[in-house]
Structures are given as C-alpha cells and as structure tokens.
PDB file of C-alpha atoms in Angstrom:
ATOM      1  CA  MET A   8      96.381 -64.052 -74.273  1.00  0.00           C
ATOM      2  CA  ALA A   9      99.699 -63.232 -75.928  1.00  0.00           C
ATOM      3  CA  VAL A  10     102.596 -62.781 -73.540  1.00  0.00           C
ATOM      4  CA  ALA A  11     105.777 -60.925 -74.383  1.00  0.00           C
ATOM      5  CA  SER A  12     108.975 -62.983 -74.480  1.00  0.00           C
ATOM      6  CA  GLY A  13     110.592 -60.853 -71.749  1.00  0.00           C
ATOM      7  CA  SER A  14     107.587 -61.216 -69.467  1.00  0.00           C
ATOM      8  CA  PRO A  15     107.975 -60.624 -65.716  1.00  0.00           C
ATOM      9  CA  VAL A  16     108.518 -63.420 -63.221  1.00  0.00           C
ATOM     10  CA  LEU A  17     107.518 -61.858 -59.900  1.00  0.00           C
ATOM     11  CA  THR A  18     103.857 -61.172 -60.499  1.00  0.00           C
ATOM     12  CA  VAL A  19     100.843 -61.621 -58.263  1.00  0.00           C
ATOM     13  CA  PRO A  20      99.422 -64.454 -60.435  1.00  0.00           C
ATOM     14  CA  ASN A  21     102.780 -66.280 -60.367  1.00  0.00           C
ATOM     15  CA  LEU A  22     102.991 -65.950 -56.583  1.00  0.00           C
ATOM     16  CA  LEU A  23      99.441 -67.297 -56.260  1.00  0.00           C
ATOM     17  CA  SER A  24     100.308 -70.248 -58.510  1.00  0.00           C
ATOM     18  CA  LEU A  25     103.461 -70.907 -56.502  1.00  0.00           C
ATOM     19  CA  ALA A  26     101.433 -70.876 -53.278  1.00  0.00           C
ATOM     20  CA  ARG A  27      99.036 -73.361 -54.876  1.00  0.00           C
ATOM     21  CA  LEU A  28     101.949 -75.622 -55.774  1.00  0.00           C
ATOM     22  CA  LEU A  29     103.250 -75.466 -52.204  1.00  0.00           C
ATOM     23  CA  GLY A  30      99.780 -76.405 -50.964  1.00  0.00           C
ATOM     24  CA  VAL A  31      99.767 -79.744 -52.820  1.00  0.00           C
ATOM     25  CA  PRO A  32     101.928 -81.681 -50.309  1.00  0.00           C
ATOM     26  CA  VAL A  33     100.079 -80.034 -47.404  1.00  0.00           C
ATOM     27  CA  PHE A  34      96.764 -81.159 -48.871  1.00  0.00           C
ATOM     28  CA  LEU A  35      98.004 -84.704 -49.457  1.00  0.00           C
ATOM     29  CA  TRP A  36      99.402 -84.952 -45.931  1.00  0.00           C
ATOM     30  CA  LEU A  37      96.102 -83.710 -44.442  1.00  0.00           C
ATOM     31  CA  LEU A  38      94.177 -86.230 -46.534  1.00  0.00           C
ATOM     32  CA  LEU A  39      96.375 -89.265 -45.857  1.00  0.00           C
ATOM     33  CA  GLY A  40      98.146 -88.512 -42.579  1.00  0.00           C
ATOM     34  CA  PRO A  41      95.729 -87.358 -39.911  1.00  0.00           C
ATOM     35  CA  GLU A  42      92.765 -87.679 -42.315  1.00  0.00           C
ATOM     36  CA  ALA A  43      91.825 -84.118 -41.407  1.00  0.00           C
ATOM     37  CA  ASP A  44      89.179 -83.905 -44.128  1.00  0.00           C
ATOM     38  CA  GLY A  45      87.883 -80.487 -43.081  1.00  0.00           C
ATOM     39  CA  TRP A  46      91.345 -78.932 -43.372  1.00  0.00           C
ATOM     40  CA  ALA A  47      92.040 -80.818 -46.609  1.00  0.00           C
ATOM     41  CA  ILE A  48      88.803 -79.422 -48.071  1.00  0.00           C
ATOM     42  CA  ALA A  49      89.794 -75.937 -46.888  1.00  0.00           C
ATOM     43  CA  VAL A  50      93.133 -76.256 -48.726  1.00  0.00           C
ATOM     44  CA  LEU A  51      91.304 -77.404 -51.875  1.00  0.00           C
ATOM     45  CA  MET A  52      88.865 -74.506 -51.653  1.00  0.00           C
ATOM     46  CA  LEU A  53      91.672 -72.007 -51.075  1.00  0.00           C
ATOM     47  CA  SER A  54      93.484 -73.469 -54.066  1.00  0.00           C
ATOM     48  CA  GLY A  55      90.376 -73.075 -56.218  1.00  0.00           C
ATOM     49  CA  ALA A  56      89.886 -69.475 -55.115  1.00  0.00           C
ATOM     50  CA  SER A  57      93.531 -68.598 -55.807  1.00  0.00           C
ATOM     51  CA  ASP A  58      93.306 -70.341 -59.210  1.00  0.00           C
ATOM     52  CA  TYR A  59      90.352 -68.126 -60.101  1.00  0.00           C
ATOM     53  CA  ALA A  60      92.119 -65.026 -58.744  1.00  0.00           C
ATOM     54  CA  ASP A  61      95.387 -65.555 -60.587  1.00  0.00           C
ATOM     55  CA  GLY A  62      93.598 -65.991 -63.918  1.00  0.00           C
ATOM     56  CA  ARG A  63      91.401 -62.988 -63.344  1.00  0.00           C
ATOM     57  CA  ILE A  64      94.329 -60.774 -62.371  1.00  0.00           C
ATOM     58  CA  ALA A  65      96.361 -61.873 -65.399  1.00  0.00           C
ATOM     59  CA  ARG A  66      93.463 -61.130 -67.745  1.00  0.00           C
ATOM     60  CA  ARG A  67      92.552 -57.818 -66.115  1.00  0.00           C
ATOM     61  CA  TRP A  68      96.113 -56.467 -65.962  1.00  0.00           C
ATOM     62  CA  PRO A  69      98.157 -57.714 -68.934  1.00  0.00           C
ATOM     63  CA  SER A  70     101.383 -56.563 -67.254  1.00  0.00           C
ATOM     64  CA  GLN A  71     100.745 -59.329 -64.688  1.00  0.00           C
ATOM     65  CA  ALA A  72     100.570 -62.045 -67.365  1.00  0.00           C
ATOM     66  CA  SER A  73     103.711 -64.066 -68.002  1.00  0.00           C
ATOM     67  CA  ARG A  74     104.923 -67.152 -69.815  1.00  0.00           C
ATOM     68  CA  LEU A  75     105.885 -68.626 -66.437  1.00  0.00           C
ATOM     69  CA  GLY A  76     102.305 -68.139 -65.255  1.00  0.00           C
ATOM     70  CA  GLU A  77     101.001 -69.909 -68.356  1.00  0.00           C
ATOM     71  CA  LEU A  78     103.051 -72.931 -67.275  1.00  0.00           C
ATOM     72  CA  LEU A  79     102.638 -72.731 -63.473  1.00  0.00           C
ATOM     73  CA  ASP A  80      98.852 -72.468 -63.462  1.00  0.00           C
ATOM     74  CA  PRO A  81      98.069 -75.687 -65.358  1.00  0.00           C
ATOM     75  CA  ALA A  82     100.930 -77.466 -63.548  1.00  0.00           C
ATOM     76  CA  ALA A  83      99.310 -76.628 -60.207  1.00  0.00           C
ATOM     77  CA  ASP A  84      95.931 -77.832 -61.519  1.00  0.00           C
ATOM     78  CA  ARG A  85      97.419 -81.141 -62.701  1.00  0.00           C
ATOM     79  CA  LEU A  86      99.270 -81.691 -59.418  1.00  0.00           C
ATOM     80  CA  TYR A  87      96.123 -81.070 -57.354  1.00  0.00           C
ATOM     81  CA  ILE A  88      94.176 -83.460 -59.541  1.00  0.00           C
ATOM     82  CA  VAL A  89      96.812 -86.204 -59.283  1.00  0.00           C
ATOM     83  CA  ALA A  90      97.309 -85.672 -55.524  1.00  0.00           C
ATOM     84  CA  THR A  91      93.564 -85.783 -54.926  1.00  0.00           C
ATOM     85  CA  LEU A  92      93.130 -88.889 -57.049  1.00  0.00           C
ATOM     86  CA  VAL A  93      95.947 -90.659 -55.212  1.00  0.00           C
ATOM     87  CA  GLY A  94      94.596 -89.612 -51.812  1.00  0.00           C
ATOM     88  CA  LEU A  95      90.972 -90.499 -52.510  1.00  0.00           C
ATOM     89  CA  SER A  96      91.965 -93.827 -54.070  1.00  0.00           C
ATOM     90  CA  ALA A  97      94.340 -94.711 -51.228  1.00  0.00           C
ATOM     91  CA  ARG A  98      91.510 -94.127 -48.771  1.00  0.00           C
ATOM     92  CA  GLY A  99      89.083 -96.215 -50.852  1.00  0.00           C
ATOM     93  CA  ILE A 100      86.759 -93.283 -51.543  1.00  0.00           C
ATOM     94  CA  ILE A 101      87.059 -93.627 -55.334  1.00  0.00           C
ATOM     95  CA  PRO A 102      88.158 -96.687 -57.317  1.00  0.00           C
ATOM     96  CA  TRP A 103      91.732 -96.937 -58.581  1.00  0.00           C
ATOM     97  CA  TRP A 104      90.569 -97.514 -62.170  1.00  0.00           C
ATOM     98  CA  LEU A 105      88.927 -94.081 -62.240  1.00  0.00           C
ATOM     99  CA  ALA A 106      92.043 -92.422 -60.863  1.00  0.00           C
ATOM    100  CA  GLY A 107      94.151 -94.347 -63.367  1.00  0.00           C
ATOM    101  CA  GLY A 108      91.938 -93.232 -66.241  1.00  0.00           C
ATOM    102  CA  LEU A 109      92.332 -89.577 -65.339  1.00  0.00           C
ATOM    103  CA  VAL A 110      96.085 -89.840 -64.806  1.00  0.00           C
ATOM    104  CA  ALA A 111      96.404 -91.766 -68.099  1.00  0.00           C
ATOM    105  CA  ARG A 112      94.878 -88.789 -69.899  1.00  0.00           C
ATOM    106  CA  ASP A 113      97.647 -86.528 -68.601  1.00  0.00           C
ATOM    107  CA  VAL A 114     100.290 -89.107 -69.540  1.00  0.00           C
ATOM    108  CA  VAL A 115      98.880 -89.271 -73.083  1.00  0.00           C
ATOM    109  CA  LEU A 116      98.998 -85.484 -73.406  1.00  0.00           C
ATOM    110  CA  ALA A 117     102.499 -85.328 -71.934  1.00  0.00           C
ATOM    111  CA  GLY A 118     103.523 -87.430 -74.934  1.00  0.00           C
ATOM    112  CA  THR A 119     102.569 -84.557 -77.229  1.00  0.00           C
ATOM    113  CA  LEU A 120     105.111 -82.183 -75.664  1.00  0.00           C
ATOM    114  CA  PRO A 121     108.226 -83.711 -77.289  1.00  0.00           C
ATOM    115  CA  VAL A 122     106.382 -83.805 -80.620  1.00  0.00           C
ATOM    116  CA  LEU A 123     105.433 -80.134 -80.350  1.00  0.00           C
ATOM    117  CA  ARG A 124     108.956 -79.150 -79.245  1.00  0.00           C
ATOM    118  CA  SER A 125     110.525 -81.027 -82.144  1.00  0.00           C
ATOM    119  CA  HIS A 126     108.411 -78.848 -84.453  1.00  0.00           C
ATOM    120  CA  GLY A 127     109.332 -75.593 -82.694  1.00  0.00           C
ATOM    121  CA  TYR A 128     106.284 -75.231 -80.440  1.00  0.00           C
ATOM    122  CA  GLY A 129     105.766 -75.205 -76.705  1.00  0.00           C
ATOM    123  CA  PRO A 130     102.724 -76.566 -74.897  1.00  0.00           C
ATOM    124  CA  LEU A 131      99.410 -75.720 -76.511  1.00  0.00           C
ATOM    125  CA  PRO A 132      97.385 -73.013 -74.787  1.00  0.00           C
ATOM    126  CA  VAL A 133      94.660 -74.198 -72.446  1.00  0.00           C
ATOM    127  CA  HIS A 134      91.246 -73.968 -74.064  1.00  0.00           C
ATOM    128  CA  PHE A 135      87.758 -73.643 -72.614  1.00  0.00           C
ATOM    129  CA  LEU A 136      86.996 -77.389 -72.599  1.00  0.00           C
ATOM    130  CA  GLY A 137      90.120 -78.101 -70.584  1.00  0.00           C
ATOM    131  CA  LYS A 138      89.221 -75.364 -68.121  1.00  0.00           C
ATOM    132  CA  ALA A 139      85.646 -76.646 -67.824  1.00  0.00           C
ATOM    133  CA  ALA A 140      86.874 -80.195 -67.198  1.00  0.00           C
ATOM    134  CA  THR A 141      89.317 -79.028 -64.540  1.00  0.00           C
ATOM    135  CA  PHE A 142      86.610 -76.906 -62.903  1.00  0.00           C
ATOM    136  CA  ASN A 143      84.299 -79.917 -62.702  1.00  0.00           C
ATOM    137  CA  LEU A 144      86.998 -82.186 -61.294  1.00  0.00           C
ATOM    138  CA  LEU A 145      88.226 -79.684 -58.731  1.00  0.00           C
ATOM    139  CA  GLY A 146      84.614 -79.039 -57.728  1.00  0.00           C
ATOM    140  CA  ALA A 147      83.902 -82.760 -57.436  1.00  0.00           C
ATOM    141  CA  PHE A 148      86.746 -83.628 -55.086  1.00  0.00           C
ATOM    142  CA  PRO A 149      85.636 -81.640 -52.013  1.00  0.00           C
ATOM    143  CA  LEU A 150      82.066 -82.887 -52.463  1.00  0.00           C
ATOM    144  CA  ILE A 151      83.202 -86.497 -52.697  1.00  0.00           C
ATOM    145  CA  LEU A 152      85.354 -86.036 -49.609  1.00  0.00           C
ATOM    146  CA  LEU A 153      82.412 -84.485 -47.747  1.00  0.00           C
ATOM    147  CA  GLY A 154      80.306 -87.407 -48.943  1.00  0.00           C
ATOM    148  CA  ASP A 155      82.616 -89.851 -47.164  1.00  0.00           C
ATOM    149  CA  ALA A 156      80.824 -89.033 -43.890  1.00  0.00           C
ATOM    150  CA  ALA A 157      77.465 -90.372 -42.721  1.00  0.00           C
ATOM    151  CA  GLY A 158      74.081 -88.633 -42.855  1.00  0.00           C
ATOM    152  CA  ALA A 159      71.766 -86.958 -45.337  1.00  0.00           C
ATOM    153  CA  PRO A 160      74.023 -83.942 -46.105  1.00  0.00           C
ATOM    154  CA  ALA A 161      76.890 -86.338 -46.848  1.00  0.00           C
ATOM    155  CA  ALA A 162      74.651 -88.352 -49.186  1.00  0.00           C
ATOM    156  CA  VAL A 163      73.719 -85.187 -51.104  1.00  0.00           C
ATOM    157  CA  ALA A 164      77.390 -84.129 -51.298  1.00  0.00           C
ATOM    158  CA  ARG A 165      78.378 -87.624 -52.476  1.00  0.00           C
ATOM    159  CA  ALA A 166      75.731 -87.633 -55.245  1.00  0.00           C
ATOM    160  CA  ALA A 167      76.664 -84.143 -56.430  1.00  0.00           C
ATOM    161  CA  GLY A 168      80.362 -84.979 -56.214  1.00  0.00           C
ATOM    162  CA  TRP A 169      79.985 -88.100 -58.345  1.00  0.00           C
ATOM    163  CA  ALA A 170      77.921 -86.171 -60.899  1.00  0.00           C
ATOM    164  CA  PHE A 171      80.673 -83.536 -61.206  1.00  0.00           C
ATOM    165  CA  LEU A 172      83.364 -86.236 -61.258  1.00  0.00           C
ATOM    166  CA  LEU A 173      81.757 -88.246 -64.057  1.00  0.00           C
ATOM    167  CA  TRP A 174      80.965 -85.154 -66.130  1.00  0.00           C
ATOM    168  CA  GLY A 175      84.460 -83.774 -65.476  1.00  0.00           C
ATOM    169  CA  THR A 176      86.034 -87.084 -66.515  1.00  0.00           C
ATOM    170  CA  ALA A 177      84.082 -87.096 -69.779  1.00  0.00           C
ATOM    171  CA  LEU A 178      85.058 -83.478 -70.484  1.00  0.00           C
ATOM    172  CA  TYR A 179      88.674 -84.199 -69.475  1.00  0.00           C
ATOM    173  CA  TRP A 180      88.985 -86.918 -72.094  1.00  0.00           C
ATOM    174  CA  TYR A 181      87.046 -84.924 -74.699  1.00  0.00           C
ATOM    175  CA  ALA A 182      89.435 -82.002 -74.148  1.00  0.00           C
ATOM    176  CA  ALA A 183      92.338 -84.447 -74.575  1.00  0.00           C
ATOM    177  CA  GLY A 184      90.925 -85.382 -77.964  1.00  0.00           C
ATOM    178  CA  VAL A 185      90.813 -81.706 -78.923  1.00  0.00           C
ATOM    179  CA  TYR A 186      94.431 -81.212 -77.778  1.00  0.00           C
ATOM    180  CA  LEU A 187      95.538 -84.269 -79.776  1.00  0.00           C
ATOM    181  CA  ALA A 188      93.751 -82.937 -82.881  1.00  0.00           C
ATOM    182  CA  GLN A 189      95.430 -79.546 -82.391  1.00  0.00           C
ATOM    183  CA  THR A 190      98.824 -81.230 -82.081  1.00  0.00           C
ATOM    184  CA  ARG A 191      98.214 -83.176 -85.295  1.00  0.00           C
ATOM    185  CA  SER A 192      97.168 -79.950 -87.033  1.00  0.00           C
ATOM    186  CA  VAL A 193     100.322 -78.111 -85.884  1.00  0.00           C
ATOM    187  CA  VAL A 194     102.536 -80.960 -87.090  1.00  0.00           C
ATOM    188  CA  ARG A 195     100.773 -81.003 -90.494  1.00  0.00           C
ATOM    189  CA  GLN A 196     101.144 -77.231 -90.903  1.00  0.00           C
ATOM    190  CA  VAL A 197     104.854 -77.354 -90.080  1.00  0.00           C
ATOM    191  CA  ARG A 198     105.418 -80.236 -92.512  1.00  0.00           C
ATOM    192  CA  GLN A 199     103.524 -78.444 -95.270  1.00  0.00           C
ATOM    193  CA  ALA A 200     105.528 -75.266 -94.697  1.00  0.00           C
TER     194      ALA A 200
END
C-alpha cells in the first residue's frame, strides 16, 4: 500500500501498534517473573488480535495508513518474537540454538538497512512470506507455552506448537532469502541507473 509522505501519526493502527510495543515488557515480565503463563498467553493473544486489527483498519481505510505504521507494526512483531524466544529459552522450554537461529535471521536482515539507505531506499515492504512466517511463529509460542504443562491437552498443544514453530522457522529463513534477493536487485538497479 502506498502511503503519502505527509501521512498522519495519530491513527488507530498506530495506537494499536504502540499498545503492542508497550505490551512486550509486560509479557516478558509475566513469563519470567511470576511465570504467570496464563496471563502471558493472554498478552500474546491480545497482541495477535491487535496486529490483525491494525492491518485490517489500515487496508480498509487508507487515511489510517501511515509510514510510521509501516515501521511500528513489524517492529512490534520482531520485539514479540525476540522477547518470546528469550523467555522460552531462559525457562528451558525451547533450546537456545533455535532462539539464536531466529534472532540471527533478524540480525542478517538488519544488515541490509544501511545498504538500502546508502542507495536511497528505506526498509523493504513486508511481503506475504514474511507475514506467513510471523503468523506461524506467533501462533506457535502460546501453544508451546501451553504445552509446558502436564496432561493430554498440553501434549497436543506442545505437538501443534512445535509444528508451527518448525514451519515458521523454515518460512522465516526463506523469507529472509527473498528479502536479501530483493535488496541485491535494488542495489543492481540503482547501480545500472
């Protein structure tokens, strides 16, 4: 979606993204402090619902779309992913190497930002693969946390959570490859021009 350069700042989607950002430390505290898993899952679910709502509102009403929103939304997604990975790893629910692999992907892509800026571009727009990967990861985390309990329902949640997590990880890295190819293409086009 194209956004005008003088786009508004105080929009409903931006406020939802800001609320999501403010929820990250609350979520991490719930996960690591009192280990209030039910509340931590509720914060994750609320974050997911507000993520869906802010995107839907911005698409439905173009006057609500903004450049700030294009930056806040993926920033909130990345922060929730990193916070969840740190929390789940610190509690021994997922291995550190898996968390490190997902964080490494974001570090690799962060390296493209100075390259794009030096060629007159900002961050690349989020594409469907990136959204699908994020959806899978953010869907996996509550299931994996639910699966940390005992009993048959927890076992089902754990299995489903790991399926989403592994598929999301594969998509996450595949999307990174697409972003890297797009960056290379932009750099080539600028050099040829």
